[in-house]
Amino acid sequence: MKDNIVLIGMPSCGKSTIGVVLAKALGYRFVDSDLVIQERTGRLLSEIIEEEGLAVFNQIENDTNASLDYHKAIIATGGSVIYGEEAMENLRSIGTVVYIELPFEVLKERI
């Protein structure tokens, strides 16, 4: 059932901010997939990357997003979720994927 909205985009483009507001307006649950990773691993994202490297983090991110199974949720993903084939396949199957785009200069200012 595709009753979720999945937000993708570059880091700092506003996925979580928009997601919280959208979830509140629609009466949906808000899910931040980065927080799901932290809950499942018991570690901060930066700790995973520092201790195990980016490749392992990307695999954890892919596996986590590939396993998400929510209904009536706004799902804000990490900026690198698009590199996970299984993750994107699952996210497309459970919801409508929306790409949030901002000009490079705005992203640069935010970061």
PDB file of N, CA and C in Angstrom:
ATOM      1  N   MET A   1       0.844  -1.182   0.000  1.00  0.00           N
ATOM      2  CA  MET A   1       0.000   0.000   0.000  1.00  0.00           C
ATOM      3  C   MET A   1       0.886   1.240   0.000  1.00  0.00           C
ATOM      4  N   LYS A   2       0.698   2.116  -0.969  1.00  0.00           N
ATOM      5  CA  LYS A   2       1.504   3.330  -1.099  1.00  0.00           C
ATOM      6  C   LYS A   2       0.814   4.500  -0.407  1.00  0.00           C
ATOM      7  N   ASP A   3       0.806   4.485   0.916  1.00  0.00           N
ATOM      8  CA  ASP A   3       0.148   5.569   1.634  1.00  0.00           C
ATOM      9  C   ASP A   3       1.146   6.427   2.414  1.00  0.00           C
ATOM     10  N   ASN A   4       2.408   6.394   2.014  1.00  0.00           N
ATOM     11  CA  ASN A   4       3.450   7.203   2.635  1.00  0.00           C
ATOM     12  C   ASN A   4       3.962   8.241   1.646  1.00  0.00           C
ATOM     13  N   ILE A   5       4.608   9.256   2.180  1.00  0.00           N
ATOM     14  CA  ILE A   5       5.327  10.224   1.362  1.00  0.00           C
ATOM     15  C   ILE A   5       6.779  10.155   1.805  1.00  0.00           C
ATOM     16  N   VAL A   6       7.677   9.929   0.858  1.00  0.00           N
ATOM     17  CA  VAL A   6       9.099   9.767   1.134  1.00  0.00           C
ATOM     18  C   VAL A   6       9.837  10.980   0.594  1.00  0.00           C
ATOM     19  N   LEU A   7      10.559  11.667   1.457  1.00  0.00           N
ATOM     20  CA  LEU A   7      11.284  12.866   1.062  1.00  0.00           C
ATOM     21  C   LEU A   7      12.759  12.532   0.882  1.00  0.00           C
ATOM     22  N   ILE A   8      13.280  12.849  -0.308  1.00  0.00           N
ATOM     23  CA  ILE A   8      14.695  12.654  -0.592  1.00  0.00           C
ATOM     24  C   ILE A   8      15.289  13.975  -1.042  1.00  0.00           C
ATOM     25  N   GLY A   9      16.594  14.105  -0.939  1.00  0.00           N
ATOM     26  CA  GLY A   9      17.273  15.312  -1.369  1.00  0.00           C
ATOM     27  C   GLY A   9      18.614  15.430  -0.674  1.00  0.00           C
ATOM     28  N   MET A  10      19.350  16.453  -1.052  1.00  0.00           N
ATOM     29  CA  MET A  10      20.674  16.693  -0.489  1.00  0.00           C
ATOM     30  C   MET A  10      20.575  16.991   1.010  1.00  0.00           C
ATOM     31  N   PRO A  11      21.673  16.750   1.741  1.00  0.00           N
ATOM     32  CA  PRO A  11      21.687  17.145   3.151  1.00  0.00           C
ATOM     33  C   PRO A  11      21.359  18.632   3.294  1.00  0.00           C
ATOM     34  N   SER A  12      20.596  18.969   4.300  1.00  0.00           N
ATOM     35  CA  SER A  12      20.215  20.350   4.629  1.00  0.00           C
ATOM     36  C   SER A  12      19.229  20.989   3.662  1.00  0.00           C
ATOM     37  N   CYS A  13      18.552  20.174   2.842  1.00  0.00           N
ATOM     38  CA  CYS A  13      17.561  20.752   1.920  1.00  0.00           C
ATOM     39  C   CYS A  13      16.208  20.959   2.595  1.00  0.00           C
ATOM     40  N   GLY A  14      16.034  20.423   3.810  1.00  0.00           N
ATOM     41  CA  GLY A  14      14.790  20.661   4.536  1.00  0.00           C
ATOM     42  C   GLY A  14      13.874  19.457   4.644  1.00  0.00           C
ATOM     43  N   LYS A  15      14.379  18.262   4.397  1.00  0.00           N
ATOM     44  CA  LYS A  15      13.531  17.060   4.435  1.00  0.00           C
ATOM     45  C   LYS A  15      12.851  16.880   5.796  1.00  0.00           C
ATOM     46  N   SER A  16      13.616  17.012   6.857  1.00  0.00           N
ATOM     47  CA  SER A  16      13.039  16.816   8.193  1.00  0.00           C
ATOM     48  C   SER A  16      12.099  17.950   8.572  1.00  0.00           C
ATOM     49  N   THR A  17      12.484  19.162   8.268  1.00  0.00           N
ATOM     50  CA  THR A  17      11.636  20.316   8.593  1.00  0.00           C
ATOM     51  C   THR A  17      10.309  20.227   7.854  1.00  0.00           C
ATOM     52  N   ILE A  18      10.368  20.002   6.565  1.00  0.00           N
ATOM     53  CA  ILE A  18       9.152  19.865   5.764  1.00  0.00           C
ATOM     54  C   ILE A  18       8.362  18.639   6.213  1.00  0.00           C
ATOM     55  N   GLY A  19       9.078  17.556   6.504  1.00  0.00           N
ATOM     56  CA  GLY A  19       8.427  16.309   6.908  1.00  0.00           C
ATOM     57  C   GLY A  19       7.594  16.450   8.164  1.00  0.00           C
ATOM     58  N   VAL A  20       8.124  17.120   9.164  1.00  0.00           N
ATOM     59  CA  VAL A  20       7.401  17.316  10.422  1.00  0.00           C
ATOM     60  C   VAL A  20       6.131  18.131  10.184  1.00  0.00           C
ATOM     61  N   VAL A  21       6.256  19.212   9.418  1.00  0.00           N
ATOM     62  CA  VAL A  21       5.098  20.079   9.137  1.00  0.00           C
ATOM     63  C   VAL A  21       4.055  19.316   8.324  1.00  0.00           C
ATOM     64  N   LEU A  22       4.496  18.579   7.323  1.00  0.00           N
ATOM     65  CA  LEU A  22       3.585  17.813   6.475  1.00  0.00           C
ATOM     66  C   LEU A  22       2.880  16.715   7.271  1.00  0.00           C
ATOM     67  N   ALA A  23       3.621  16.025   8.121  1.00  0.00           N
ATOM     68  CA  ALA A  23       3.022  14.969   8.953  1.00  0.00           C
ATOM     69  C   ALA A  23       1.953  15.555   9.875  1.00  0.00           C
ATOM     70  N   LYS A  24       2.246  16.687  10.454  1.00  0.00           N
ATOM     71  CA  LYS A  24       1.287  17.340  11.343  1.00  0.00           C
ATOM     72  C   LYS A  24       0.030  17.743  10.573  1.00  0.00           C
ATOM     73  N   ALA A  25       0.212  18.303   9.381  1.00  0.00           N
ATOM     74  CA  ALA A  25      -0.925  18.768   8.579  1.00  0.00           C
ATOM     75  C   ALA A  25      -1.805  17.609   8.118  1.00  0.00           C
ATOM     76  N   LEU A  26      -1.185  16.467   7.803  1.00  0.00           N
ATOM     77  CA  LEU A  26      -1.941  15.317   7.294  1.00  0.00           C
ATOM     78  C   LEU A  26      -2.387  14.348   8.384  1.00  0.00           C
ATOM     79  N   GLY A  27      -1.865  14.528   9.589  1.00  0.00           N
ATOM     80  CA  GLY A  27      -2.163  13.589  10.665  1.00  0.00           C
ATOM     81  C   GLY A  27      -1.408  12.276  10.499  1.00  0.00           C
ATOM     82  N   TYR A  28      -0.243  12.344   9.853  1.00  0.00           N
ATOM     83  CA  TYR A  28       0.599  11.174   9.622  1.00  0.00           C
ATOM     84  C   TYR A  28       1.702  11.112  10.669  1.00  0.00           C
ATOM     85  N   ARG A  29       2.339   9.970  10.752  1.00  0.00           N
ATOM     86  CA  ARG A  29       3.518   9.782  11.588  1.00  0.00           C
ATOM     87  C   ARG A  29       4.718  10.376  10.840  1.00  0.00           C
ATOM     88  N   PHE A  30       5.680  10.911  11.581  1.00  0.00           N
ATOM     89  CA  PHE A  30       6.931  11.375  10.975  1.00  0.00           C
ATOM     90  C   PHE A  30       8.038  10.392  11.318  1.00  0.00           C
ATOM     91  N   VAL A  31       8.777   9.967  10.298  1.00  0.00           N
ATOM     92  CA  VAL A  31       9.886   9.033  10.487  1.00  0.00           C
ATOM     93  C   VAL A  31      11.133   9.627   9.855  1.00  0.00           C
ATOM     94  N   ASP A  32      12.199   9.727  10.627  1.00  0.00           N
ATOM     95  CA  ASP A  32      13.496  10.159  10.112  1.00  0.00           C
ATOM     96  C   ASP A  32      14.348   8.896  10.009  1.00  0.00           C
ATOM     97  N   SER A  33      14.680   8.486   8.798  1.00  0.00           N
ATOM     98  CA  SER A  33      15.392   7.216   8.635  1.00  0.00           C
ATOM     99  C   SER A  33      16.778   7.234   9.271  1.00  0.00           C
ATOM    100  N   ASP A  34      17.398   8.409   9.393  1.00  0.00           N
ATOM    101  CA  ASP A  34      18.680   8.484  10.092  1.00  0.00           C
ATOM    102  C   ASP A  34      18.509   8.123  11.571  1.00  0.00           C
ATOM    103  N   LEU A  35      17.406   8.560  12.168  1.00  0.00           N
ATOM    104  CA  LEU A  35      17.146   8.212  13.568  1.00  0.00           C
ATOM    105  C   LEU A  35      16.839   6.724  13.719  1.00  0.00           C
ATOM    106  N   VAL A  36      16.190   6.146  12.725  1.00  0.00           N
ATOM    107  CA  VAL A  36      15.926   4.698  12.749  1.00  0.00           C
ATOM    108  C   VAL A  36      17.259   3.945  12.753  1.00  0.00           C
ATOM    109  N   ILE A  37      18.201   4.392  11.928  1.00  0.00           N
ATOM    110  CA  ILE A  37      19.528   3.766  11.894  1.00  0.00           C
ATOM    111  C   ILE A  37      20.183   3.862  13.266  1.00  0.00           C
ATOM    112  N   GLN A  38      20.132   5.040  13.875  1.00  0.00           N
ATOM    113  CA  GLN A  38      20.745   5.226  15.190  1.00  0.00           C
ATOM    114  C   GLN A  38      20.088   4.344  16.243  1.00  0.00           C
ATOM    115  N   GLU A  39      18.770   4.230  16.193  1.00  0.00           N
ATOM    116  CA  GLU A  39      18.057   3.379  17.151  1.00  0.00           C
ATOM    117  C   GLU A  39      18.438   1.915  16.975  1.00  0.00           C
ATOM    118  N   ARG A  40      18.496   1.463  15.737  1.00  0.00           N
ATOM    119  CA  ARG A  40      18.799   0.049  15.460  1.00  0.00           C
ATOM    120  C   ARG A  40      20.239  -0.324  15.778  1.00  0.00           C
ATOM    121  N   THR A  41      21.161   0.609  15.552  1.00  0.00           N
ATOM    122  CA  THR A  41      22.578   0.294  15.765  1.00  0.00           C
ATOM    123  C   THR A  41      23.070   0.695  17.156  1.00  0.00           C
ATOM    124  N   GLY A  42      22.332   1.592  17.806  1.00  0.00           N
ATOM    125  CA  GLY A  42      22.771   2.095  19.104  1.00  0.00           C
ATOM    126  C   GLY A  42      23.964   3.036  19.001  1.00  0.00           C
ATOM    127  N   ARG A  43      24.180   3.597  17.813  1.00  0.00           N
ATOM    128  CA  ARG A  43      25.315   4.497  17.598  1.00  0.00           C
ATOM    129  C   ARG A  43      24.886   5.701  16.769  1.00  0.00           C
ATOM    130  N   LEU A  44      25.626   6.784  16.920  1.00  0.00           N
ATOM    131  CA  LEU A  44      25.417   7.943  16.066  1.00  0.00           C
ATOM    132  C   LEU A  44      25.911   7.617  14.664  1.00  0.00           C
ATOM    133  N   LEU A  45      25.354   8.288  13.673  1.00  0.00           N
ATOM    134  CA  LEU A  45      25.795   8.070  12.297  1.00  0.00           C
ATOM    135  C   LEU A  45      27.287   8.355  12.160  1.00  0.00           C
ATOM    136  N   SER A  46      27.742   9.437  12.773  1.00  0.00           N
ATOM    137  CA  SER A  46      29.160   9.800  12.690  1.00  0.00           C
ATOM    138  C   SER A  46      30.051   8.719  13.306  1.00  0.00           C
ATOM    139  N   GLU A  47      29.582   8.060  14.338  1.00  0.00           N
ATOM    140  CA  GLU A  47      30.355   6.972  14.960  1.00  0.00           C
ATOM    141  C   GLU A  47      30.479   5.785  14.010  1.00  0.00           C
ATOM    142  N   ILE A  48      29.391   5.456  13.340  1.00  0.00           N
ATOM    143  CA  ILE A  48      29.428   4.342  12.381  1.00  0.00           C
ATOM    144  C   ILE A  48      30.443   4.642  11.285  1.00  0.00           C
ATOM    145  N   ILE A  49      30.388   5.854  10.741  1.00  0.00           N
ATOM    146  CA  ILE A  49      31.296   6.240   9.656  1.00  0.00           C
ATOM    147  C   ILE A  49      32.740   6.243  10.142  1.00  0.00           C
ATOM    148  N   GLU A  50      32.980   6.824  11.325  1.00  0.00           N
ATOM    149  CA  GLU A  50      34.346   6.890  11.864  1.00  0.00           C
ATOM    150  C   GLU A  50      34.906   5.505  12.175  1.00  0.00           C
ATOM    151  N   GLU A  51      34.071   4.635  12.764  1.00  0.00           N
ATOM    152  CA  GLU A  51      34.544   3.328  13.213  1.00  0.00           C
ATOM    153  C   GLU A  51      34.595   2.286  12.100  1.00  0.00           C
ATOM    154  N   GLU A  52      33.668   2.373  11.138  1.00  0.00           N
ATOM    155  CA  GLU A  52      33.559   1.310  10.142  1.00  0.00           C
ATOM    156  C   GLU A  52      33.717   1.774   8.698  1.00  0.00           C
ATOM    157  N   GLY A  53      33.696   3.070   8.501  1.00  0.00           N
ATOM    158  CA  GLY A  53      33.881   3.606   7.156  1.00  0.00           C
ATOM    159  C   GLY A  53      32.568   3.874   6.443  1.00  0.00           C
ATOM    160  N   LEU A  54      32.675   4.654   5.387  1.00  0.00           N
ATOM    161  CA  LEU A  54      31.501   5.084   4.633  1.00  0.00           C
ATOM    162  C   LEU A  54      30.802   3.927   3.919  1.00  0.00           C
ATOM    163  N   ALA A  55      31.570   2.971   3.414  1.00  0.00           N
ATOM    164  CA  ALA A  55      30.963   1.839   2.698  1.00  0.00           C
ATOM    165  C   ALA A  55      30.049   1.031   3.617  1.00  0.00           C
ATOM    166  N   VAL A  56      30.486   0.791   4.845  1.00  0.00           N
ATOM    167  CA  VAL A  56      29.661   0.043   5.806  1.00  0.00           C
ATOM    168  C   VAL A  56      28.432   0.863   6.179  1.00  0.00           C
ATOM    169  N   PHE A  57      28.637   2.167   6.404  1.00  0.00           N
ATOM    170  CA  PHE A  57      27.484   3.019   6.703  1.00  0.00           C
ATOM    171  C   PHE A  57      26.468   2.977   5.570  1.00  0.00           C
ATOM    172  N   ASN A  58      26.939   3.093   4.328  1.00  0.00           N
ATOM    173  CA  ASN A  58      26.021   3.064   3.183  1.00  0.00           C
ATOM    174  C   ASN A  58      25.246   1.755   3.128  1.00  0.00           C
ATOM    175  N   GLN A  59      25.878   0.651   3.483  1.00  0.00           N
ATOM    176  CA  GLN A  59      25.181  -0.634   3.491  1.00  0.00           C
ATOM    177  C   GLN A  59      24.132  -0.684   4.597  1.00  0.00           C
ATOM    178  N   ILE A  60      24.482  -0.166   5.770  1.00  0.00           N
ATOM    179  CA  ILE A  60      23.518  -0.099   6.881  1.00  0.00           C
ATOM    180  C   ILE A  60      22.334   0.778   6.490  1.00  0.00           C
ATOM    181  N   GLU A  61      22.635   1.923   5.866  1.00  0.00           N
ATOM    182  CA  GLU A  61      21.572   2.832   5.420  1.00  0.00           C
ATOM    183  C   GLU A  61      20.678   2.145   4.389  1.00  0.00           C
ATOM    184  N   ASN A  62      21.281   1.458   3.439  1.00  0.00           N
ATOM    185  CA  ASN A  62      20.514   0.741   2.425  1.00  0.00           C
ATOM    186  C   ASN A  62      19.629  -0.326   3.071  1.00  0.00           C
ATOM    187  N   ASP A  63      20.214  -1.135   3.934  1.00  0.00           N
ATOM    188  CA  ASP A  63      19.454  -2.213   4.586  1.00  0.00           C
ATOM    189  C   ASP A  63      18.301  -1.661   5.425  1.00  0.00           C
ATOM    190  N   THR A  64      18.572  -0.584   6.150  1.00  0.00           N
ATOM    191  CA  THR A  64      17.537   0.012   7.001  1.00  0.00           C
ATOM    192  C   THR A  64      16.376   0.532   6.161  1.00  0.00           C
ATOM    193  N   ASN A  65      16.682   1.316   5.137  1.00  0.00           N
ATOM    194  CA  ASN A  65      15.625   1.881   4.296  1.00  0.00           C
ATOM    195  C   ASN A  65      14.906   0.808   3.481  1.00  0.00           C
ATOM    196  N   ALA A  66      15.598  -0.266   3.151  1.00  0.00           N
ATOM    197  CA  ALA A  66      14.968  -1.369   2.422  1.00  0.00           C
ATOM    198  C   ALA A  66      13.977  -2.115   3.298  1.00  0.00           C
ATOM    199  N   SER A  67      14.118  -1.977   4.623  1.00  0.00           N
ATOM    200  CA  SER A  67      13.247  -2.722   5.539  1.00  0.00           C
ATOM    201  C   SER A  67      12.119  -1.871   6.124  1.00  0.00           C
ATOM    202  N   LEU A  68      12.088  -0.591   5.826  1.00  0.00           N
ATOM    203  CA  LEU A  68      11.038   0.271   6.401  1.00  0.00           C
ATOM    204  C   LEU A  68       9.667  -0.184   5.912  1.00  0.00           C
ATOM    205  N   ASP A  69       8.736  -0.239   6.835  1.00  0.00           N
ATOM    206  CA  ASP A  69       7.378  -0.682   6.514  1.00  0.00           C
ATOM    207  C   ASP A  69       6.393   0.099   7.373  1.00  0.00           C
ATOM    208  N   TYR A  70       6.084   1.287   6.938  1.00  0.00           N
ATOM    209  CA  TYR A  70       5.164   2.155   7.659  1.00  0.00           C
ATOM    210  C   TYR A  70       3.920   2.388   6.818  1.00  0.00           C
ATOM    211  N   HIS A  71       2.892   2.881   7.479  1.00  0.00           N
ATOM    212  CA  HIS A  71       1.663   3.271   6.792  1.00  0.00           C
ATOM    213  C   HIS A  71       1.273   4.656   7.298  1.00  0.00           C
ATOM    214  N   LYS A  72       0.863   5.496   6.362  1.00  0.00           N
ATOM    215  CA  LYS A  72       0.489   6.874   6.664  1.00  0.00           C
ATOM    216  C   LYS A  72       1.609   7.576   7.417  1.00  0.00           C
ATOM    217  N   ALA A  73       2.779   7.587   6.786  1.00  0.00           N
ATOM    218  CA  ALA A  73       3.957   8.227   7.373  1.00  0.00           C
ATOM    219  C   ALA A  73       4.614   9.146   6.359  1.00  0.00           C
ATOM    220  N   ILE A  74       5.244  10.178   6.891  1.00  0.00           N
ATOM    221  CA  ILE A  74       6.141  11.011   6.111  1.00  0.00           C
ATOM    222  C   ILE A  74       7.536  10.532   6.499  1.00  0.00           C
ATOM    223  N   ILE A  75       8.287  10.060   5.520  1.00  0.00           N
ATOM    224  CA  ILE A  75       9.608   9.490   5.784  1.00  0.00           C
ATOM    225  C   ILE A  75      10.668  10.420   5.210  1.00  0.00           C
ATOM    226  N   ALA A  76      11.493  10.986   6.092  1.00  0.00           N
ATOM    227  CA  ALA A  76      12.624  11.819   5.676  1.00  0.00           C
ATOM    228  C   ALA A  76      13.852  10.925   5.672  1.00  0.00           C
ATOM    229  N   THR A  77      14.526  10.868   4.548  1.00  0.00           N
ATOM    230  CA  THR A  77      15.672   9.972   4.398  1.00  0.00           C
ATOM    231  C   THR A  77      16.980  10.740   4.525  1.00  0.00           C
ATOM    232  N   GLY A  78      18.058   9.991   4.684  1.00  0.00           N
ATOM    233  CA  GLY A  78      19.387  10.585   4.658  1.00  0.00           C
ATOM    234  C   GLY A  78      19.732  10.991   3.235  1.00  0.00           C
ATOM    235  N   GLY A  79      20.639  11.925   3.096  1.00  0.00           N
ATOM    236  CA  GLY A  79      20.996  12.448   1.784  1.00  0.00           C
ATOM    237  C   GLY A  79      21.582  11.427   0.825  1.00  0.00           C
ATOM    238  N   SER A  80      22.145  10.339   1.348  1.00  0.00           N
ATOM    239  CA  SER A  80      22.776   9.343   0.474  1.00  0.00           C
ATOM    240  C   SER A  80      21.902   8.119   0.218  1.00  0.00           C
ATOM    241  N   VAL A  81      20.646   8.170   0.610  1.00  0.00           N
ATOM    242  CA  VAL A  81      19.751   7.017   0.424  1.00  0.00           C
ATOM    243  C   VAL A  81      19.638   6.606  -1.038  1.00  0.00           C
ATOM    244  N   ILE A  82      19.766   7.551  -1.937  1.00  0.00           N
ATOM    245  CA  ILE A  82      19.585   7.252  -3.368  1.00  0.00           C
ATOM    246  C   ILE A  82      20.617   6.282  -3.912  1.00  0.00           C
ATOM    247  N   TYR A  83      21.718   6.100  -3.189  1.00  0.00           N
ATOM    248  CA  TYR A  83      22.751   5.167  -3.644  1.00  0.00           C
ATOM    249  C   TYR A  83      22.408   3.718  -3.329  1.00  0.00           C
ATOM    250  N   GLY A  84      21.374   3.493  -2.529  1.00  0.00           N
ATOM    251  CA  GLY A  84      20.965   2.142  -2.161  1.00  0.00           C
ATOM    252  C   GLY A  84      19.846   1.652  -3.068  1.00  0.00           C
ATOM    253  N   GLU A  85      20.157   0.712  -3.928  1.00  0.00           N
ATOM    254  CA  GLU A  85      19.160   0.215  -4.882  1.00  0.00           C
ATOM    255  C   GLU A  85      17.965  -0.425  -4.183  1.00  0.00           C
ATOM    256  N   GLU A  86      18.231  -1.286  -3.209  1.00  0.00           N
ATOM    257  CA  GLU A  86      17.134  -1.958  -2.497  1.00  0.00           C
ATOM    258  C   GLU A  86      16.329  -0.953  -1.684  1.00  0.00           C
ATOM    259  N   ALA A  87      17.020   0.016  -1.107  1.00  0.00           N
ATOM    260  CA  ALA A  87      16.336   1.054  -0.332  1.00  0.00           C
ATOM    261  C   ALA A  87      15.352   1.816  -1.197  1.00  0.00           C
ATOM    262  N   MET A  88      15.813   2.275  -2.350  1.00  0.00           N
ATOM    263  CA  MET A  88      14.951   3.065  -3.223  1.00  0.00           C
ATOM    264  C   MET A  88      13.807   2.228  -3.781  1.00  0.00           C
ATOM    265  N   GLU A  89      14.079   0.972  -4.065  1.00  0.00           N
ATOM    266  CA  GLU A  89      13.014   0.082  -4.545  1.00  0.00           C
ATOM    267  C   GLU A  89      11.918  -0.043  -3.494  1.00  0.00           C
ATOM    268  N   ASN A  90      12.317  -0.249  -2.235  1.00  0.00           N
ATOM    269  CA  ASN A  90      11.333  -0.363  -1.159  1.00  0.00           C
ATOM    270  C   ASN A  90      10.586   0.949  -0.953  1.00  0.00           C
ATOM    271  N   LEU A  91      11.314   2.050  -0.911  1.00  0.00           N
ATOM    272  CA  LEU A  91      10.667   3.338  -0.668  1.00  0.00           C
ATOM    273  C   LEU A  91       9.659   3.675  -1.764  1.00  0.00           C
ATOM    274  N   ARG A  92       9.998   3.363  -3.006  1.00  0.00           N
ATOM    275  CA  ARG A  92       9.041   3.583  -4.115  1.00  0.00           C
ATOM    276  C   ARG A  92       7.821   2.673  -3.979  1.00  0.00           C
ATOM    277  N   SER A  93       8.013   1.483  -3.412  1.00  0.00           N
ATOM    278  CA  SER A  93       6.893   0.540  -3.301  1.00  0.00           C
ATOM    279  C   SER A  93       5.936   0.889  -2.167  1.00  0.00           C
ATOM    280  N   ILE A  94       6.431   1.614  -1.143  1.00  0.00           N
ATOM    281  CA  ILE A  94       5.572   1.936   0.003  1.00  0.00           C
ATOM    282  C   ILE A  94       5.073   3.370  -0.007  1.00  0.00           C
ATOM    283  N   GLY A  95       5.550   4.184  -0.944  1.00  0.00           N
ATOM    284  CA  GLY A  95       5.119   5.574  -0.929  1.00  0.00           C
ATOM    285  C   GLY A  95       5.443   6.330  -2.194  1.00  0.00           C
ATOM    286  N   THR A  96       5.046   7.572  -2.183  1.00  0.00           N
ATOM    287  CA  THR A  96       5.359   8.503  -3.257  1.00  0.00           C
ATOM    288  C   THR A  96       6.646   9.215  -2.889  1.00  0.00           C
ATOM    289  N   VAL A  97       7.655   9.106  -3.734  1.00  0.00           N
ATOM    290  CA  VAL A  97       8.949   9.714  -3.464  1.00  0.00           C
ATOM    291  C   VAL A  97       8.961  11.135  -4.016  1.00  0.00           C
ATOM    292  N   VAL A  98       9.329  12.072  -3.166  1.00  0.00           N
ATOM    293  CA  VAL A  98       9.369  13.482  -3.536  1.00  0.00           C
ATOM    294  C   VAL A  98      10.793  13.991  -3.348  1.00  0.00           C
ATOM    295  N   TYR A  99      11.363  14.520  -4.423  1.00  0.00           N
ATOM    296  CA  TYR A  99      12.712  15.080  -4.382  1.00  0.00           C
ATOM    297  C   TYR A  99      12.632  16.559  -4.048  1.00  0.00           C
ATOM    298  N   ILE A 100      13.304  16.951  -2.986  1.00  0.00           N
ATOM    299  CA  ILE A 100      13.353  18.357  -2.593  1.00  0.00           C
ATOM    300  C   ILE A 100      14.646  18.940  -3.151  1.00  0.00           C
ATOM    301  N   GLU A 101      14.502  19.926  -4.002  1.00  0.00           N
ATOM    302  CA  GLU A 101      15.658  20.509  -4.674  1.00  0.00           C
ATOM    303  C   GLU A 101      15.859  21.951  -4.234  1.00  0.00           C
ATOM    304  N   LEU A 102      17.096  22.276  -3.935  1.00  0.00           N
ATOM    305  CA  LEU A 102      17.462  23.650  -3.606  1.00  0.00           C
ATOM    306  C   LEU A 102      18.696  24.022  -4.420  1.00  0.00           C
ATOM    307  N   PRO A 103      18.843  25.294  -4.758  1.00  0.00           N
ATOM    308  CA  PRO A 103      20.049  25.712  -5.464  1.00  0.00           C
ATOM    309  C   PRO A 103      21.297  25.441  -4.615  1.00  0.00           C
ATOM    310  N   PHE A 104      22.395  25.154  -5.294  1.00  0.00           N
ATOM    311  CA  PHE A 104      23.650  24.841  -4.624  1.00  0.00           C
ATOM    312  C   PHE A 104      24.046  25.921  -3.624  1.00  0.00           C
ATOM    313  N   GLU A 105      23.888  27.177  -3.996  1.00  0.00           N
ATOM    314  CA  GLU A 105      24.299  28.277  -3.113  1.00  0.00           C
ATOM    315  C   GLU A 105      23.520  28.266  -1.796  1.00  0.00           C
ATOM    316  N   VAL A 106      22.248  27.907  -1.833  1.00  0.00           N
ATOM    317  CA  VAL A 106      21.444  27.840  -0.615  1.00  0.00           C
ATOM    318  C   VAL A 106      21.930  26.682   0.259  1.00  0.00           C
ATOM    319  N   LEU A 107      22.173  25.525  -0.356  1.00  0.00           N
ATOM    320  CA  LEU A 107      22.692  24.384   0.394  1.00  0.00           C
ATOM    321  C   LEU A 107      24.036  24.718   1.034  1.00  0.00           C
ATOM    322  N   LYS A 108      24.880  25.372   0.279  1.00  0.00           N
ATOM    323  CA  LYS A 108      26.214  25.749   0.762  1.00  0.00           C
ATOM    324  C   LYS A 108      26.105  26.651   1.993  1.00  0.00           C
ATOM    325  N   GLU A 109      25.178  27.607   1.945  1.00  0.00           N
ATOM    326  CA  GLU A 109      24.965  28.500   3.102  1.00  0.00           C
ATOM    327  C   GLU A 109      24.483  27.731   4.324  1.00  0.00           C
ATOM    328  N   ARG A 110      23.579  26.794   4.121  1.00  0.00           N
ATOM    329  CA  ARG A 110      23.012  26.016   5.228  1.00  0.00           C
ATOM    330  C   ARG A 110      24.033  25.099   5.878  1.00  0.00           C
ATOM    331  N   ILE A 111      24.897  24.537   5.044  1.00  0.00           N
ATOM    332  CA  ILE A 111      25.890  23.594   5.574  1.00  0.00           C
ATOM    333  C   ILE A 111      27.058  24.366   6.153  1.00  0.00           C
TER     334      ILE A 111
END
